[in-house]
Coordinates of C-alpha atoms in Angstrom, one line a residue:
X1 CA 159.8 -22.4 82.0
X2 CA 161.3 -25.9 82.0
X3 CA 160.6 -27.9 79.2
X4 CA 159.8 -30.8 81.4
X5 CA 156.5 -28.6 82.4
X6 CA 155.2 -29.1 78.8
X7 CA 155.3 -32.9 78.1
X8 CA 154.7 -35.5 79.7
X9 CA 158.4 -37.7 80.9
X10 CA 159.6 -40.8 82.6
X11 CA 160.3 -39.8 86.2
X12 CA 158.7 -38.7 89.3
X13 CA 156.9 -35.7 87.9
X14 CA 154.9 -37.2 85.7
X15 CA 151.8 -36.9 87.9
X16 CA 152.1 -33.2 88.0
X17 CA 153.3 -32.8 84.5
X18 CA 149.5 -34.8 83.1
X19 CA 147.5 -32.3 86.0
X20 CA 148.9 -29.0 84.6
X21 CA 148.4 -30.5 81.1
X22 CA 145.0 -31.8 82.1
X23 CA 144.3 -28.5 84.0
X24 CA 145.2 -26.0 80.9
X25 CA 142.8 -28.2 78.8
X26 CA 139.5 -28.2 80.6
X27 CA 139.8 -24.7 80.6
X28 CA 140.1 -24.5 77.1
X29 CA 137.3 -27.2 76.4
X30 CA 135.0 -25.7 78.5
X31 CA 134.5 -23.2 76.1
X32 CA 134.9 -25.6 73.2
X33 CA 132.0 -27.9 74.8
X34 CA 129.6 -24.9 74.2
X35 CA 129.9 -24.8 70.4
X36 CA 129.3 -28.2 69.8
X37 CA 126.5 -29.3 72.7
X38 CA 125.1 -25.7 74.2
X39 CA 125.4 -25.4 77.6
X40 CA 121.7 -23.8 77.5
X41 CA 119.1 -25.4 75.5
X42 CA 115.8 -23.8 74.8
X43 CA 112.9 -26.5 74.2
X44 CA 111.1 -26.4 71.5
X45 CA 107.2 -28.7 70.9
X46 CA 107.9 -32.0 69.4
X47 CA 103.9 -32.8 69.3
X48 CA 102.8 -29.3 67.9
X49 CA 102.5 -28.4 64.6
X50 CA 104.5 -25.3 64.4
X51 CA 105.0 -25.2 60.8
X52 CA 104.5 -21.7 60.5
X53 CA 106.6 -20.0 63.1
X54 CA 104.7 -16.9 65.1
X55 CA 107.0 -14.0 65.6
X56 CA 106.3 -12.2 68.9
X57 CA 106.3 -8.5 69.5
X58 CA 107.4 -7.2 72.7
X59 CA 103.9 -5.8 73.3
X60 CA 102.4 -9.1 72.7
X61 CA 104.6 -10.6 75.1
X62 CA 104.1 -8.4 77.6
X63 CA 100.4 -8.4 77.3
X64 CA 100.6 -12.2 77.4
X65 CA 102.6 -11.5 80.8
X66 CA 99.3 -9.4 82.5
X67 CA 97.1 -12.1 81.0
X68 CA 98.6 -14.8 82.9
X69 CA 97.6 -12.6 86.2
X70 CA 93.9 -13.0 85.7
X71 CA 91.8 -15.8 86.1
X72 CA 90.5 -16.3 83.2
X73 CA 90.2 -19.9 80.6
X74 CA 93.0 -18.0 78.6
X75 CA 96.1 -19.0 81.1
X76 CA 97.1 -22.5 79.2
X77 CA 97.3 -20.7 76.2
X78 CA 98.7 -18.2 77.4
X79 CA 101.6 -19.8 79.2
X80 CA 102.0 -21.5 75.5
X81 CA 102.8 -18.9 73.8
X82 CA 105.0 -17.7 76.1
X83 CA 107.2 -20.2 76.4
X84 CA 107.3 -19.9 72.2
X85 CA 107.9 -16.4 72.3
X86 CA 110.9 -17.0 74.9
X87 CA 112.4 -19.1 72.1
X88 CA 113.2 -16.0 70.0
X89 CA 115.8 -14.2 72.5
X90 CA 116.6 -12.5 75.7
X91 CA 114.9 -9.3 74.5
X92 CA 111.6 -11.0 75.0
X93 CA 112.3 -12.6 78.0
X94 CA 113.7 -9.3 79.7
X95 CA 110.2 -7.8 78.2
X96 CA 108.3 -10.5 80.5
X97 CA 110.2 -9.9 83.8
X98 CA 110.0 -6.1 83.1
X99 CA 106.4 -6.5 83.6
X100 CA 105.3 -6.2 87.4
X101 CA 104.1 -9.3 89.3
X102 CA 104.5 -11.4 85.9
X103 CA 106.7 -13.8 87.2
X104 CA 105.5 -14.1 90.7
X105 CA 102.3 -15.2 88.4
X106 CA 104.2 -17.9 86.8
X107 CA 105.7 -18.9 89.8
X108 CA 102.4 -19.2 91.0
X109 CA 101.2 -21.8 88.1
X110 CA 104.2 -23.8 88.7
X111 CA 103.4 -24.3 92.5
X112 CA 99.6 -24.6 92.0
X113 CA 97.5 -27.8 91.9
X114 CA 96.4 -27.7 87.9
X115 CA 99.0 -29.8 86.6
X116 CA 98.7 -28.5 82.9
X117 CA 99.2 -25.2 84.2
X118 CA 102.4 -26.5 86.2
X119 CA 104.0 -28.2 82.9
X120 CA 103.6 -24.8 80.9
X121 CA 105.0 -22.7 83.8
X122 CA 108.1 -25.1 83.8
X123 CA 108.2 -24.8 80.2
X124 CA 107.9 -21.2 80.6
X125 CA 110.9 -21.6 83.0
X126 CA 112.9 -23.5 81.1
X127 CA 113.2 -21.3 78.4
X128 CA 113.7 -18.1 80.4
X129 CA 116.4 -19.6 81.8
X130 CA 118.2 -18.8 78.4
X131 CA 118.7 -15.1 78.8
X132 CA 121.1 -13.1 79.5
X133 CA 123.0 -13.7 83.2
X134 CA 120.7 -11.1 85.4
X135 CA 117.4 -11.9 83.6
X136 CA 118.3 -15.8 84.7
X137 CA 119.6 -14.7 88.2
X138 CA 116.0 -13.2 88.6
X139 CA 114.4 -16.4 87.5
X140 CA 116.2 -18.8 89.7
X141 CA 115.7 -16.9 92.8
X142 CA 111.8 -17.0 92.3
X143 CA 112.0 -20.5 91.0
X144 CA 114.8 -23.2 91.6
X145 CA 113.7 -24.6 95.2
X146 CA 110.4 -25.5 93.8
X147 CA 112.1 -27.1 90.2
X148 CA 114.3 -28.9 92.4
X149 CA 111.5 -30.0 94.9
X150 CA 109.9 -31.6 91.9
X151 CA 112.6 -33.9 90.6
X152 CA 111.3 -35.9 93.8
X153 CA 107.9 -35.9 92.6
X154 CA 105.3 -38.4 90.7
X155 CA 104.8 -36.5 87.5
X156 CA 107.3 -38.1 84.9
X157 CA 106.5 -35.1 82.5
X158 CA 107.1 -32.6 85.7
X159 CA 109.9 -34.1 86.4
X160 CA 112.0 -33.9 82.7
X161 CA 111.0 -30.1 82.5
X162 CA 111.8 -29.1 85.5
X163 CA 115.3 -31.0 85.1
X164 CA 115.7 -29.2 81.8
X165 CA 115.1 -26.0 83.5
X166 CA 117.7 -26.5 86.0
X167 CA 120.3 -28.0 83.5
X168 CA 119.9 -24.4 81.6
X169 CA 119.9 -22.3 85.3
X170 CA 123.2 -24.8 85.9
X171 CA 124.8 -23.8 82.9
X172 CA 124.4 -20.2 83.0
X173 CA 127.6 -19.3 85.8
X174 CA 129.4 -20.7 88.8
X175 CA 127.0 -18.3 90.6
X176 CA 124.0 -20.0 89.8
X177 CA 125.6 -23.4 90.2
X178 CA 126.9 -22.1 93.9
X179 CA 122.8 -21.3 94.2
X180 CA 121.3 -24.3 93.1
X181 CA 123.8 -26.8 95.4
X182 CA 122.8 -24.6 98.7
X183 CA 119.3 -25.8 97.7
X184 CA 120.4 -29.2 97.6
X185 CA 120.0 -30.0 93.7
X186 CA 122.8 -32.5 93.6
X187 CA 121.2 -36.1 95.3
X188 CA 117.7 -35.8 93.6
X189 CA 119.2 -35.0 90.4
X190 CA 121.3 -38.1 90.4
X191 CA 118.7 -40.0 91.5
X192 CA 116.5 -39.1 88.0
X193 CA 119.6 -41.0 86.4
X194 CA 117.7 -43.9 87.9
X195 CA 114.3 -43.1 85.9
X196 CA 113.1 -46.0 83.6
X197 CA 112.5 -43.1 81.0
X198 CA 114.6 -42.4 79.0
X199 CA 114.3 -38.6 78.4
X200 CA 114.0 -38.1 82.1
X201 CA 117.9 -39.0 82.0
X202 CA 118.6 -37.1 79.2
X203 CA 117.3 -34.2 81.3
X204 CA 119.3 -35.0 84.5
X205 CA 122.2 -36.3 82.7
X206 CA 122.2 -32.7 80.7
X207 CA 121.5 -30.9 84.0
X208 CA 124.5 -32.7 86.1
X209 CA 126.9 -31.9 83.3
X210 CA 126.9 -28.4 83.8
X211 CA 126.7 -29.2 87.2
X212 CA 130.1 -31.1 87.0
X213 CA 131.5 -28.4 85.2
X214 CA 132.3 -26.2 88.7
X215 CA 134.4 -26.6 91.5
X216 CA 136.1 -29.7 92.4
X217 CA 133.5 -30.1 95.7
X218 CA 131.0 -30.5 93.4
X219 CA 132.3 -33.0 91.8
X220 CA 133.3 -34.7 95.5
X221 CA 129.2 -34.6 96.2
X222 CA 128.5 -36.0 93.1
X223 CA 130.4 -39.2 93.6
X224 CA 129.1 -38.9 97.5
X225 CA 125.7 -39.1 95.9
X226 CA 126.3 -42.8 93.9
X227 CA 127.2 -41.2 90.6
X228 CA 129.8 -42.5 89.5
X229 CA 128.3 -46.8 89.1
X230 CA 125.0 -45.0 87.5
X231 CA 127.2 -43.4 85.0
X232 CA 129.2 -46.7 84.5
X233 CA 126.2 -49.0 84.5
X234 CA 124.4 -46.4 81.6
X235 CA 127.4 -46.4 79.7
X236 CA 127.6 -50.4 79.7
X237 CA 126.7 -51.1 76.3
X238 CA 123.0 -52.7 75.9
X239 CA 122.0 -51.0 78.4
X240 CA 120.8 -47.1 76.8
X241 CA 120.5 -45.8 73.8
X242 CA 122.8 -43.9 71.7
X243 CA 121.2 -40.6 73.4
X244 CA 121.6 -41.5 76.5
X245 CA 125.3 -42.5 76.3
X246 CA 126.1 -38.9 74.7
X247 CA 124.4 -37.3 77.8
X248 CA 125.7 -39.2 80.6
X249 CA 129.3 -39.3 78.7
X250 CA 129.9 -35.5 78.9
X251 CA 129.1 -35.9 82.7
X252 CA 131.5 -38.3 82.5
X253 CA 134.2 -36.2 80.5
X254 CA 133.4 -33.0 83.4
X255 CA 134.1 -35.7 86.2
X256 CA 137.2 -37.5 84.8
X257 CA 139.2 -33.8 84.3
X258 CA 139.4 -34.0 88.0
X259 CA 142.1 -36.7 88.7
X260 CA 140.4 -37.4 91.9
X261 CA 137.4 -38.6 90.7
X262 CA 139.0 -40.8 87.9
X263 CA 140.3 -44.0 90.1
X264 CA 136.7 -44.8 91.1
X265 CA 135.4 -45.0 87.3
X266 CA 138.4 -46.8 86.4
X267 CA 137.9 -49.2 89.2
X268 CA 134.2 -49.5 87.9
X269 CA 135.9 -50.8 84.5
X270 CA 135.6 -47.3 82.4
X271 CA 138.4 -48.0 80.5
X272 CA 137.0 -50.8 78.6
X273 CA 133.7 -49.6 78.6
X274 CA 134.8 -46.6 76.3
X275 CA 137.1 -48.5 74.1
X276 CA 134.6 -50.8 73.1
X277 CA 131.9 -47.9 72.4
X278 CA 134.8 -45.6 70.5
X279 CA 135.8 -48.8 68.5
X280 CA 132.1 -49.8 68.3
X281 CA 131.4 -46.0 66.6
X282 CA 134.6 -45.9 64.6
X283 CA 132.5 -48.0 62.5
X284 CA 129.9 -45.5 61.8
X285 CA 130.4 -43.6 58.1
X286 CA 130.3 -40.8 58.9
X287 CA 131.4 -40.2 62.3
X288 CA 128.8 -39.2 64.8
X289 CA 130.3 -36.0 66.5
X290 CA 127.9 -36.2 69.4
X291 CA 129.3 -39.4 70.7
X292 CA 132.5 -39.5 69.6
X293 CA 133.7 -36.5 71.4
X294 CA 132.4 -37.1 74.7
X295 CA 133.7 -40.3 74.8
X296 CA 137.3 -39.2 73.4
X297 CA 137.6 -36.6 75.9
X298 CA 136.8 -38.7 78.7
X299 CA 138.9 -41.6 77.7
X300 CA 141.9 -39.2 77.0
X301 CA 141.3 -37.6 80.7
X302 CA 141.6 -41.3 82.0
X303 CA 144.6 -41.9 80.1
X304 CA 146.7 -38.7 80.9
X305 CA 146.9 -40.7 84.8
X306 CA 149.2 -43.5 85.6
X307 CA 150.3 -45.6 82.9
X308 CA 148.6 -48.5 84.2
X309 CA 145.2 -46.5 82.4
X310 CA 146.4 -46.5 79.2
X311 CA 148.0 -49.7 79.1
X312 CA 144.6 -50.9 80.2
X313 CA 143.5 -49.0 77.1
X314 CA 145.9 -50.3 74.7
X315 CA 145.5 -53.8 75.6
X316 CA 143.3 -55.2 73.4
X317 CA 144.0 -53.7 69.9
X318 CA 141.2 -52.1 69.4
X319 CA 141.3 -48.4 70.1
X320 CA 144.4 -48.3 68.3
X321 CA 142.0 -49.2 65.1
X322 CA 139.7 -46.6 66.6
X323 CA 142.4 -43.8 66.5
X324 CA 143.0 -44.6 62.6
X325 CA 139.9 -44.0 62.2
X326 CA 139.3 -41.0 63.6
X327 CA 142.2 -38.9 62.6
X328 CA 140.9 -39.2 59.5
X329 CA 137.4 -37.7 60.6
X330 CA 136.1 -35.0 58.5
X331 CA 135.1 -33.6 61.7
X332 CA 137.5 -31.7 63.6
X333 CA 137.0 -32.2 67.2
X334 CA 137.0 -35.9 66.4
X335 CA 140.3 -34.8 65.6
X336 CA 141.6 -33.0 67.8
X337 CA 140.1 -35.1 71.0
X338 CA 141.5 -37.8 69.4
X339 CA 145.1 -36.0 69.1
X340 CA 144.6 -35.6 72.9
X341 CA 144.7 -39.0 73.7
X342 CA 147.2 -39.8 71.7
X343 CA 149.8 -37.2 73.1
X344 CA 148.4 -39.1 76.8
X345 CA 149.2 -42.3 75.2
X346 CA 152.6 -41.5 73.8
X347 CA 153.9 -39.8 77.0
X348 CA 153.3 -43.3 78.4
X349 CA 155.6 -46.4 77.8
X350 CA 157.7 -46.7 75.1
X351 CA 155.2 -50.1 74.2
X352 CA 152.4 -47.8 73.7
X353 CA 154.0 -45.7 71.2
X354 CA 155.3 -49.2 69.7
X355 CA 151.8 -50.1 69.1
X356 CA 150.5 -47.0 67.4
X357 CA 153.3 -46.4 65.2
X358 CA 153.4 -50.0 64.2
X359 CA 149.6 -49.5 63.5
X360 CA 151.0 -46.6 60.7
X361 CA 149.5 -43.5 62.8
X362 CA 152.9 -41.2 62.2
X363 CA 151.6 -40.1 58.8
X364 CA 148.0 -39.7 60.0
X365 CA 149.5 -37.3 62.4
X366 CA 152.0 -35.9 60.4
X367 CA 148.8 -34.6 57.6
X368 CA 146.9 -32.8 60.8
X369 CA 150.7 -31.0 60.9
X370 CA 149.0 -28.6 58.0
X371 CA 145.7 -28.5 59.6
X372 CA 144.3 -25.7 61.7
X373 CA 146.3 -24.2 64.6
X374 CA 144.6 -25.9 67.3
X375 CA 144.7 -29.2 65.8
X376 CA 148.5 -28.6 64.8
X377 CA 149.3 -27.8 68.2
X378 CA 148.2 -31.0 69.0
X379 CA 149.7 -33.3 66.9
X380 CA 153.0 -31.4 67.3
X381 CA 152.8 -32.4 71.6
X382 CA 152.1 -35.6 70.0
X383 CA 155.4 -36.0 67.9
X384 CA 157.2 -34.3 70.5
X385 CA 156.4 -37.0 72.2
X386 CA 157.1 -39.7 70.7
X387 CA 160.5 -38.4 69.7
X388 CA 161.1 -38.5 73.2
X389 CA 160.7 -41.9 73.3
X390 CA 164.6 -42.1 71.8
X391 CA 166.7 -41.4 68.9
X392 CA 165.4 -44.1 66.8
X393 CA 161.8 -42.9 67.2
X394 CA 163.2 -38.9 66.7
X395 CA 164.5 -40.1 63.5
X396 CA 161.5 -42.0 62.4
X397 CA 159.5 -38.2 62.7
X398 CA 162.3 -36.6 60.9
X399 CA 162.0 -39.0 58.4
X400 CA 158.0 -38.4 57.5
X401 CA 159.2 -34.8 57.1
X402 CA 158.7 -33.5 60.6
X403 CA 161.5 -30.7 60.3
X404 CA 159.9 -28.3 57.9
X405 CA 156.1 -28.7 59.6
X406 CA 157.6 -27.6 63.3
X407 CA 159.4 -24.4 61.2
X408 CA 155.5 -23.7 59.9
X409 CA 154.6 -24.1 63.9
X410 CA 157.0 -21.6 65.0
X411 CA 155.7 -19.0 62.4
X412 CA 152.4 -19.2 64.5
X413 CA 151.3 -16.7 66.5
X414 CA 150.6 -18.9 69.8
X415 CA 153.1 -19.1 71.6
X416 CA 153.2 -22.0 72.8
X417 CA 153.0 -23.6 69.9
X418 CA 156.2 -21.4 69.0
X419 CA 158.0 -22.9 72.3
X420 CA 156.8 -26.5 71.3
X421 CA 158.6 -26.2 67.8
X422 CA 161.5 -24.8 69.2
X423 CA 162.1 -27.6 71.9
X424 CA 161.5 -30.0 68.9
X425 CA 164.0 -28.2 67.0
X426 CA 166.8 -28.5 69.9
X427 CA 166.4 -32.3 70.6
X428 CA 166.5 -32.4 67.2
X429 CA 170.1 -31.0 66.2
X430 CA 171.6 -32.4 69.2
X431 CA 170.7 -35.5 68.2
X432 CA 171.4 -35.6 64.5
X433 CA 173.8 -33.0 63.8
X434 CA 173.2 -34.3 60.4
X435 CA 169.6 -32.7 60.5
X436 CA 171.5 -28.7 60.6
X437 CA 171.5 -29.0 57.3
X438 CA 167.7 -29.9 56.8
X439 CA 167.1 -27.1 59.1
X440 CA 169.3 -24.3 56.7
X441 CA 167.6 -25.5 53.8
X442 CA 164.0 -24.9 55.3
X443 CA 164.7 -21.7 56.2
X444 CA 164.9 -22.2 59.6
X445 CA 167.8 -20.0 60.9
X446 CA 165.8 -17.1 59.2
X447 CA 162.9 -18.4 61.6
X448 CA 165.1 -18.1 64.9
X449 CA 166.2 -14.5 63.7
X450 CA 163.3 -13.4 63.3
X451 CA 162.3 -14.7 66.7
X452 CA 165.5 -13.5 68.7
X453 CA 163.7 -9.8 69.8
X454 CA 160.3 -11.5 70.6
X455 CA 158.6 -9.9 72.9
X456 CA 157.9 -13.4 74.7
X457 CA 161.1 -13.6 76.8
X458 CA 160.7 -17.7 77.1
X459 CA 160.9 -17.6 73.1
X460 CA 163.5 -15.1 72.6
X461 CA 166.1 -16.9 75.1
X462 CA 164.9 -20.1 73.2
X463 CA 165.8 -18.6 69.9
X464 CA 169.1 -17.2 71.2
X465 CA 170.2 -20.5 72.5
X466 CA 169.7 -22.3 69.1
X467 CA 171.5 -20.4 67.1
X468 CA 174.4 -19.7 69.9
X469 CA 174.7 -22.9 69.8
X470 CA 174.0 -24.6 66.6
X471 CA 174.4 -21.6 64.1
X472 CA 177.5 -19.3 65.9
X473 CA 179.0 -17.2 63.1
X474 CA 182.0 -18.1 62.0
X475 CA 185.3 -15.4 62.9
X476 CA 184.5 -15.1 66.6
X477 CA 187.5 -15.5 68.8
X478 CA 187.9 -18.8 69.9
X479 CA 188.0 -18.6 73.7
X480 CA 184.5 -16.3 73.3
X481 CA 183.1 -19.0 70.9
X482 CA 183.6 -21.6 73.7
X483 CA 182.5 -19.3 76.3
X484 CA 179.2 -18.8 74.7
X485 CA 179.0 -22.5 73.5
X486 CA 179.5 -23.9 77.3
X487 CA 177.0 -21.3 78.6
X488 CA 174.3 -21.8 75.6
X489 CA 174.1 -25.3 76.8
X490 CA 174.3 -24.8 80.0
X491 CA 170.9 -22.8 79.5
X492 CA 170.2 -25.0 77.1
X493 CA 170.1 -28.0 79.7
X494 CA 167.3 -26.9 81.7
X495 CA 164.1 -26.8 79.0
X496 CA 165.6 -29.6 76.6
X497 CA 164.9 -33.1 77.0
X498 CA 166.7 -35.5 79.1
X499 CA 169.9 -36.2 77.9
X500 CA 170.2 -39.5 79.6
X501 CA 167.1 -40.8 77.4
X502 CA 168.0 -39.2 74.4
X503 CA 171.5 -39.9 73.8
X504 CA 171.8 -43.4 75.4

């Protein structure tokens, strides 16, 4: 693995070193996204007074499911307490469509002309869209076209619902997402962006974030469809609410971790849109996760592309406040989004690390260095670099005690964290020969020992190299000391950092 893969350099593969970084991360956050904002979301009444919660049985639920056959006064109510008892797990929702015909019934109140009977359906819908991935499969076949024909429609309260339903059907698997852009979900679903209501977008904004999330075609209709100035002129401050924003910024943050939808949001004037709202809710004691971590994650995707976007970025002072702030979050993914676009920033021009360090942010970043793993890994790309930036800047890290946190790193089980402290470690000593000795005294040659039979085989030549080279034993015959010495570095050359920056 060369060690110009990792981090982010001056030269001409910059642009693939921020796509394989930006790559490895959505992956990652993907996942993350889920804990914090769930991509399925079972609605619960806001008018009804639900203060003592019913617990359904499976036989109540599937006797609900014959009732809702019949044509009987009992329907509305019935359809009600389904779509409560649907809020208590997949087992009752697999009870529902275990009963025959029951949801060709609901089906059947969802395309029929009694509107009340239509919302409860959807709501019905919505919620079994929650289950588990076969019991959802079932329910978008029967349903989806219809959902999707609605958006189009005059019923404001039809319309939300229905959007809902598809955000949770969108947010179940690729497969269902491959389903629901056959039926053509994408262009009246960015239309409802348009809606004067408010919750209306919430609904769509929800629905097209999960969208967003699959392949990059998806994301190429989306911006074929108008997206991308909705999305800009919802985000422009005045004109949504706080809830709003949140929703329409995680499409956003889906979008911008393609790089080829980012120059059309940047032309739009992103950039300075989210600066002013993360400055604008660095502010805010305490932090509002919500919002915050959308907009951090989009800005830090716009920022890992040319320089140009973070120098845009950095321009005006004031997410360099921001930052401050946040590092200090008591929340953690404040933090660690934040660390993300920091280690975008600092892989930029030197004047962008000039401006955060002059700011004070090394020791912010050095504290997260005995945080959790994650957030460690982070702010170790982050010093990385910025040591890259020169030997003046190295030795400013080694100063604020850099040396003995990246010996905790390596003692980490992931592995690349392990390979990030050990790159750290060789720019370091061949730099600052003087810093062997800081090394000793931490323990560090222990470290490398105890690394040299790793069953990684990137980490155990990594370890080997150092101490060939660094920390030979002394006796050797000379002509074999030099023979190892010319080929450790030799090695050595093609993972560490550029020499001609380093050393100049």
């Amino acid at each position: 693995m060369d060690r110009k893969d990792k981090y982010k350099t001056s030269g001409h593969n910059v642009t693939a070193q921020r796509s394989k970084r930006r790559d490895q991360e959505a992956v990652i956050r993907k996942e993350k996204r889920d804990k914090l904002l769930s991509s399925k979301r079972i609605r619960f009444s806001e008018i009804e007074n639900d203060c003592e919660i019913e617990d359904y049985t499976v036989e109540q639920v599937q006797e609900l499911a014959r009732t809702i056959q019949k044509s009987d006064k009992n329907i509305l109510n019935s359809l009600k307490s389904l779509r409560k008892a649907f809020t208590q797990g997949s087992e009752l929702i697999s009870a529902f469509l275990a009963v025959d015909n029951s949801l060709r019934a609901l089906v059947g109140h969802l395309t029929g002309n009694n509107a009340q009977l239509q919302l409860e359906a959807a709501w019905c819908i919505t919620n079994l869209a929650t289950g588990v991935h076969d019991d959802t499969m079932k329910v978008l076949k029967a349903s989806a076209a219809y959902l999707i024909t609605y958006l189009s429609g005059q019923n404001v309260q039809l319309q939300d619902q229905c959007a809902w339903a598809l955000g949770n059907f969108s947010g179940d698997s690729q497969e269902c997402r491959e389903i629901l852009r056959a039926q053509g979900i994408i262009v009246p679903m960015v239309k409802l962006l348009k809606s004067p209501i408010s919750t209306v977008v919430q609904s769509a904004a929800f629905a097209l974030s999960n969208l967003a999330r699959g392949e990059q075609i998806v994301a190429e209709e989306l911006l074929q469809a108008g997206i991308a100035p909705i999305l800009i002129n919802l985000l422009t401050p005045g004109n949504s609410s706080i809830d709003v924003a949140v929703e329409v910024a995680w499409v956003l943050s889906y979008l911008t971790s393609k790089p080829s939808c980012v120059p059309v949001f940047v032309s739009g004037g992103i950039v300075d849109i989210l600066v002013h709202f993360l400055a604008s809710l660095a502010q805010e004691t305490p932090h509002n996760p919500q919002a915050v971590t959308p907009m951090l994650r989009s800005l830090g995707n716009v920022v890992s592309g040319p320089d140009e976007y973070g120098t845009q970025a950095m321009q005006s002072g004031a997410l360099v406040a921001a930052m401050m702030s946040y590092l200090q979050s008591m929340h953690r993914h404040i933090k660690k989004e934040s660390l993300w676009v920091l280690s975008n920033l600092t892989a930029g021009p030197t004047e962008h690390t000039d401006a955060l360090i002059q700011a004070g942010i090394l020791p912010s970043i050095m504290d997260l260095m005995s945080s959790t793993y994650d957030i460690k890994k982070e702010a170790a790309i982050c010093l990385c670099n910025i040591s890259h930036h020169g030997p003046d800047y190295l030795k400013s890290v080694l100063d604020s005690g850099a040396m003995e946190a990246f010996i905790n790193i390596i003692k980490s089980p992931d592995q690349e964290s392990v390979i990030t402290g050990l790159q750290f470690f060789e720019m370091a000593l061949r730099n600052f020969p003087t810093s062997k000795e800081l090394f000793e005294v931490a323990e560090g040659v222990a470290c490398l020992e105890a690394l040299e039979y790793n069953c990684n085989e990137t980490i155990c030549r990594y370890a080997n190299e150092l101490l060939d080279t660094y920390f030979m034993e002394e006796g050797l015959d000379e002509d074999d000391n030099d023979d190892d010495k010319d080929n450790a570095g030799n090695d050595v050359s093609s993972w560490r950092y550029q020499d001609s920056e380093m050393t100049a």
